Short mmCIF file of C-alpha atoms in Angstrom, two decimals:
data_model
loop_
_atom_site.label_atom_id
_atom_site.label_comp_id
_atom_site.label_asym_id
_atom_site.label_seq_id
_atom_site.Cartn_x
_atom_site.Cartn_y
_atom_site.Cartn_z
CA MET A 184 -49.67 39.59 -59.15
CA VAL A 185 -51.65 37.18 -56.48
CA HIS A 186 -49.36 34.21 -58.16
CA ASN A 187 -46.09 36.07 -57.03
CA MET A 188 -48.06 36.83 -53.45
CA ILE A 189 -48.64 33.52 -53.19
CA LYS A 190 -45.45 32.26 -53.76
CA ILE A 191 -43.88 35.09 -51.19
CA ILE A 192 -45.86 33.37 -48.55
CA LEU A 193 -45.55 30.15 -48.69
CA LYS A 194 -41.44 31.19 -48.59
CA VAL A 195 -41.78 32.90 -45.59
CA ALA A 196 -44.60 30.00 -44.51
CA VAL A 197 -41.26 27.17 -44.94
CA GLY A 198 -38.98 29.45 -43.65
CA PHE A 199 -41.33 29.63 -40.18
CA THR A 200 -41.72 26.08 -40.22
CA THR A 201 -37.85 25.66 -40.79
CA PHE A 202 -37.04 28.27 -38.18
CA ILE A 203 -39.66 26.51 -35.77
CA VAL A 204 -38.53 22.36 -36.26
CA GLY A 205 -34.73 23.64 -35.93
CA ILE A 206 -35.31 25.14 -32.46
CA ALA A 207 -37.23 22.04 -31.32
CA VAL A 208 -34.78 19.95 -32.61
CA ALA A 209 -32.11 22.28 -30.93
CA GLY A 210 -34.01 22.02 -27.55
CA VAL A 211 -34.48 18.60 -27.31
CA TRP A 212 -30.60 17.84 -27.50
CA PHE A 213 -30.23 20.50 -25.26
CA PHE A 214 -32.56 19.09 -22.73
CA ALA A 215 -31.22 15.11 -23.35
CA SER A 216 -27.60 16.51 -23.17
CA PHE A 217 -27.86 18.12 -19.74
CA SER A 218 -29.59 15.03 -18.79
CA LEU A 219 -27.10 12.77 -19.53
CA ILE A 220 -24.04 15.20 -17.95
CA ASN A 221 -26.14 15.21 -14.53
CA ASN A 222 -27.42 11.65 -14.12
CA LEU A 223 -23.32 10.66 -15.38
CA GLU A 224 -21.66 8.78 -12.40
CA VAL A 225 -18.21 9.68 -12.05
CA ALA A 226 -16.15 7.85 -9.57
CA PRO A 227 -13.50 9.82 -7.88
CA PRO A 228 -9.76 8.57 -8.50
CA ALA A 229 -8.50 6.28 -6.42
CA ARG A 230 -5.70 7.02 -4.45
CA ILE A 231 -2.40 6.11 -5.52
CA GLU A 232 -0.08 5.19 -2.57
CA THR A 233 3.68 6.05 -2.32
CA GLU A 234 5.89 3.08 -1.39
CA ILE A 235 5.95 3.89 2.16
CA ASP A 236 1.89 4.80 2.08
CA GLU A 237 1.89 1.14 1.50
CA GLN A 238 4.44 0.04 4.14
CA TYR A 239 1.92 1.44 7.05
CA ILE A 240 -0.74 0.00 5.57
CA ILE A 241 0.98 -3.21 5.71
CA TYR A 242 3.12 -2.10 9.17
CA SER A 243 -0.65 -1.17 11.00
CA ALA A 244 -2.34 -4.00 9.63
CA LEU A 245 0.06 -6.69 10.19
CA ILE A 246 -0.01 -4.71 14.78
CA LYS A 247 -3.71 -5.46 14.47
CA GLU A 248 -3.36 -8.79 12.84
CA LEU A 249 -0.91 -9.98 15.07
CA PHE A 250 -0.88 -8.00 18.58
CA LEU A 251 -3.79 -6.58 18.99
CA LYS A 252 -5.88 -9.53 19.09
CA ARG A 253 -3.56 -11.37 21.37
CA THR A 254 -1.71 -8.55 24.55
CA GLU A 255 -2.68 -5.69 26.61
CA SER A 256 0.17 -4.83 27.14
CA PRO A 257 1.13 -1.20 26.03
CA LEU A 258 1.65 -1.03 22.20
CA VAL A 259 5.42 -0.27 21.67
CA ILE A 260 7.29 0.00 18.42
CA ALA A 261 11.23 1.01 17.69
CA ASN A 262 11.90 4.11 16.11
CA GLN A 263 13.93 2.65 13.48
CA THR A 264 13.69 -0.90 11.25
CA SER A 265 15.66 -3.93 11.56
CA PHE A 266 18.59 -4.98 9.44
CA TYR A 267 21.72 -6.83 9.45
CA ASP A 268 23.43 -5.06 12.38
CA ARG A 269 25.08 -8.43 13.02
CA ALA A 270 28.54 -7.79 11.45
CA ASP A 271 29.23 -11.63 11.38
CA TYR A 272 26.82 -12.35 8.96
CA VAL A 273 27.69 -9.03 6.71
CA LYS A 274 30.72 -9.72 6.34
CA GLU A 275 31.78 -13.17 6.02
CA ILE A 276 29.38 -13.32 3.26
CA THR A 277 28.44 -11.52 -0.03
CA ALA A 278 25.42 -9.53 -0.82
CA GLU A 279 24.96 -12.17 -3.91
CA ARG A 280 24.64 -14.55 -1.54
CA ARG A 281 22.56 -13.84 1.77
CA PHE A 282 20.03 -12.92 -1.76
CA LEU A 283 20.58 -17.05 -3.00
CA ASN A 284 20.28 -18.32 0.68
CA ALA A 285 16.81 -16.37 1.52
CA LYS A 286 15.41 -17.46 -2.34
CA GLN A 287 16.56 -21.63 -1.31
CA ARG A 288 14.29 -20.32 1.94
CA PHE A 289 11.77 -18.44 0.73
CA THR A 290 11.08 -19.98 -2.12
CA SER A 291 7.46 -19.16 -2.86
CA VAL A 292 8.32 -14.74 -2.64
CA SER A 293 9.22 -13.70 -6.07
CA GLU A 294 13.66 -13.42 -6.71
CA GLU A 295 11.99 -9.40 -7.75
CA THR A 296 10.55 -8.73 -3.95
CA LEU A 297 12.58 -10.88 -2.36
CA LEU A 298 16.33 -8.24 -4.00
CA ASP A 299 14.79 -5.53 -2.53
CA PHE A 300 13.71 -6.93 0.49
CA GLU A 301 17.54 -7.71 0.40
CA GLN A 302 18.70 -4.64 -0.44
CA LYS A 303 16.66 -2.79 2.47
CA GLN A 304 18.72 -4.44 5.30
CA ALA A 305 21.64 -3.65 4.73
CA GLN A 306 20.94 -0.28 6.75
CA PRO A 307 18.10 0.54 8.68
CA ALA A 308 15.26 3.34 8.14
CA LYS A 309 13.79 5.72 10.83
CA LEU A 310 10.60 5.53 11.55
CA SER A 311 7.20 7.91 12.32
CA ALA A 312 3.98 7.69 13.96
CA LYS A 313 1.62 7.34 10.58
CA PHE A 314 0.39 3.79 11.70
CA ASP A 315 -2.87 3.76 11.57
CA LEU A 316 -3.87 1.97 14.70
CA PRO A 317 -7.40 1.51 17.52
CA VAL A 318 -4.84 1.91 19.98
CA GLU A 319 -2.42 4.55 21.24
CA TYR A 320 0.92 3.08 20.82
CA THR A 321 5.20 5.10 21.18
CA LEU A 322 7.77 5.02 19.22
CA ILE A 323 11.49 4.47 21.41
CA ASP A 324 14.82 4.59 21.14
CA THR A 325 16.39 1.53 20.75
CA LYS A 326 19.88 2.88 21.29
CA ASP A 327 18.72 4.23 24.43
CA PRO A 328 19.08 1.44 27.56
CA LYS A 329 16.78 2.47 29.59
CA GLN A 330 14.14 1.70 27.09
CA SER A 331 15.24 -1.21 25.03
CA LYS A 332 14.52 -3.28 27.77
CA ALA A 333 10.58 -2.38 27.41
CA LEU A 334 7.97 -5.60 25.88
CA MET A 335 9.12 -4.19 21.40
CA ILE A 336 7.83 -4.79 18.31
CA ARG A 337 10.74 -3.77 15.96
CA LEU A 338 9.68 -4.44 12.30
CA SER A 339 12.09 -4.77 8.76
CA GLN A 340 11.53 -2.30 6.04
CA VAL A 341 8.94 -4.04 3.60
CA GLY A 342 10.36 -5.44 -0.04
CA PHE A 343 7.93 -5.09 -3.20
CA ASN A 344 7.75 -6.33 -6.68
CA HIS A 345 7.89 -3.90 -9.23
CA ASP A 346 4.14 -3.50 -8.91
CA ARG A 347 3.30 -3.23 -4.98
CA THR A 348 0.76 -6.35 -5.43
CA GLN A 349 3.79 -8.60 -3.22
CA ALA A 350 5.68 -7.60 -0.96
CA PHE A 351 7.51 -9.52 2.34
CA ILE A 352 8.44 -7.99 5.94
CA GLU A 353 10.25 -9.69 9.03
CA ILE A 354 8.46 -8.61 12.13
CA GLU A 355 9.96 -8.98 15.51
CA TYR A 356 8.80 -8.80 19.62
CA PHE A 357 11.17 -8.70 22.46
CA CYS A 358 9.68 -9.34 25.55
CA GLY A 359 12.45 -10.05 27.44
CA PRO A 360 16.31 -10.52 27.51
CA LEU A 361 15.48 -13.94 26.71
CA CYS A 362 12.03 -13.61 25.42
CA GLY A 363 11.01 -12.79 22.09
CA PHE A 364 9.69 -14.04 18.27
CA GLY A 365 10.97 -13.42 14.94
CA ARG A 366 9.62 -14.10 12.13
CA HIS A 367 9.24 -13.67 7.80
CA ILE A 368 5.86 -12.88 6.19
CA LEU A 369 4.36 -12.56 2.58
CA LEU A 370 1.76 -10.70 1.15
CA GLU A 371 0.12 -9.89 -1.83
CA LYS A 372 -2.36 -7.56 -2.47
CA GLU A 373 -6.00 -8.59 -3.48
CA ASN A 374 -8.60 -6.01 -4.32
CA ARG A 375 -6.27 -3.21 -2.84
CA VAL A 376 -6.38 -5.02 0.07
CA TRP A 377 -3.05 -6.71 1.68
CA LYS A 378 -3.19 -10.20 2.69
CA ILE A 379 -1.35 -12.29 4.38
CA LYS A 380 -0.58 -15.12 2.04
CA GLU A 381 2.39 -17.30 4.02
CA GLU A 382 4.35 -16.81 7.52
CA PHE A 383 7.87 -18.57 7.75
CA ASP A 384 9.33 -19.88 10.64
CA GLY A 385 12.25 -17.91 12.22
CA TRP A 386 13.73 -17.47 15.80
CA VAL A 387 11.22 -18.45 19.39
CA SER A 388 13.46 -17.59 23.05
#
């Protein structure tokens, strides 16, 4: 009888001890996990720019670099992009010939970027007030004779390579009937920032 009582007491003691140890282990795991979760820093997902977003980022960066540091004139931007509006240039040679001419002239620009740029020059695109600039600016209608005489910046569409790490653009500035310049610019993206890599001489009057 006594022997049976001792067995029962030992079983109860072992069971109780196992229960206590189990609770302790579960508690340690819970608080350790809770602490890890609260100390874990998850970076917010990077914003993925669309091609249009990238285009306006490039426009804004170039205008800041080329114009805001060098002129106090009111900032006026054409409301449509430049394109091959010279009928003789479009009709006299094929699109393939124009691409080969560009390839020979802009040797540091990738074929992928140049092809995208050339294809986009066939038609103009409408621009909107999406520029990120620290000054006020005006978009003007270049088809309006009264407005087209103003000091004006005109931008082409931007040619990109497939993963949008290289960009190519033409930028023009008109300051009168016989005053202005135009140039092509190659940019590359480094650490999510667009940087000018090369400027190509264009026209000056």
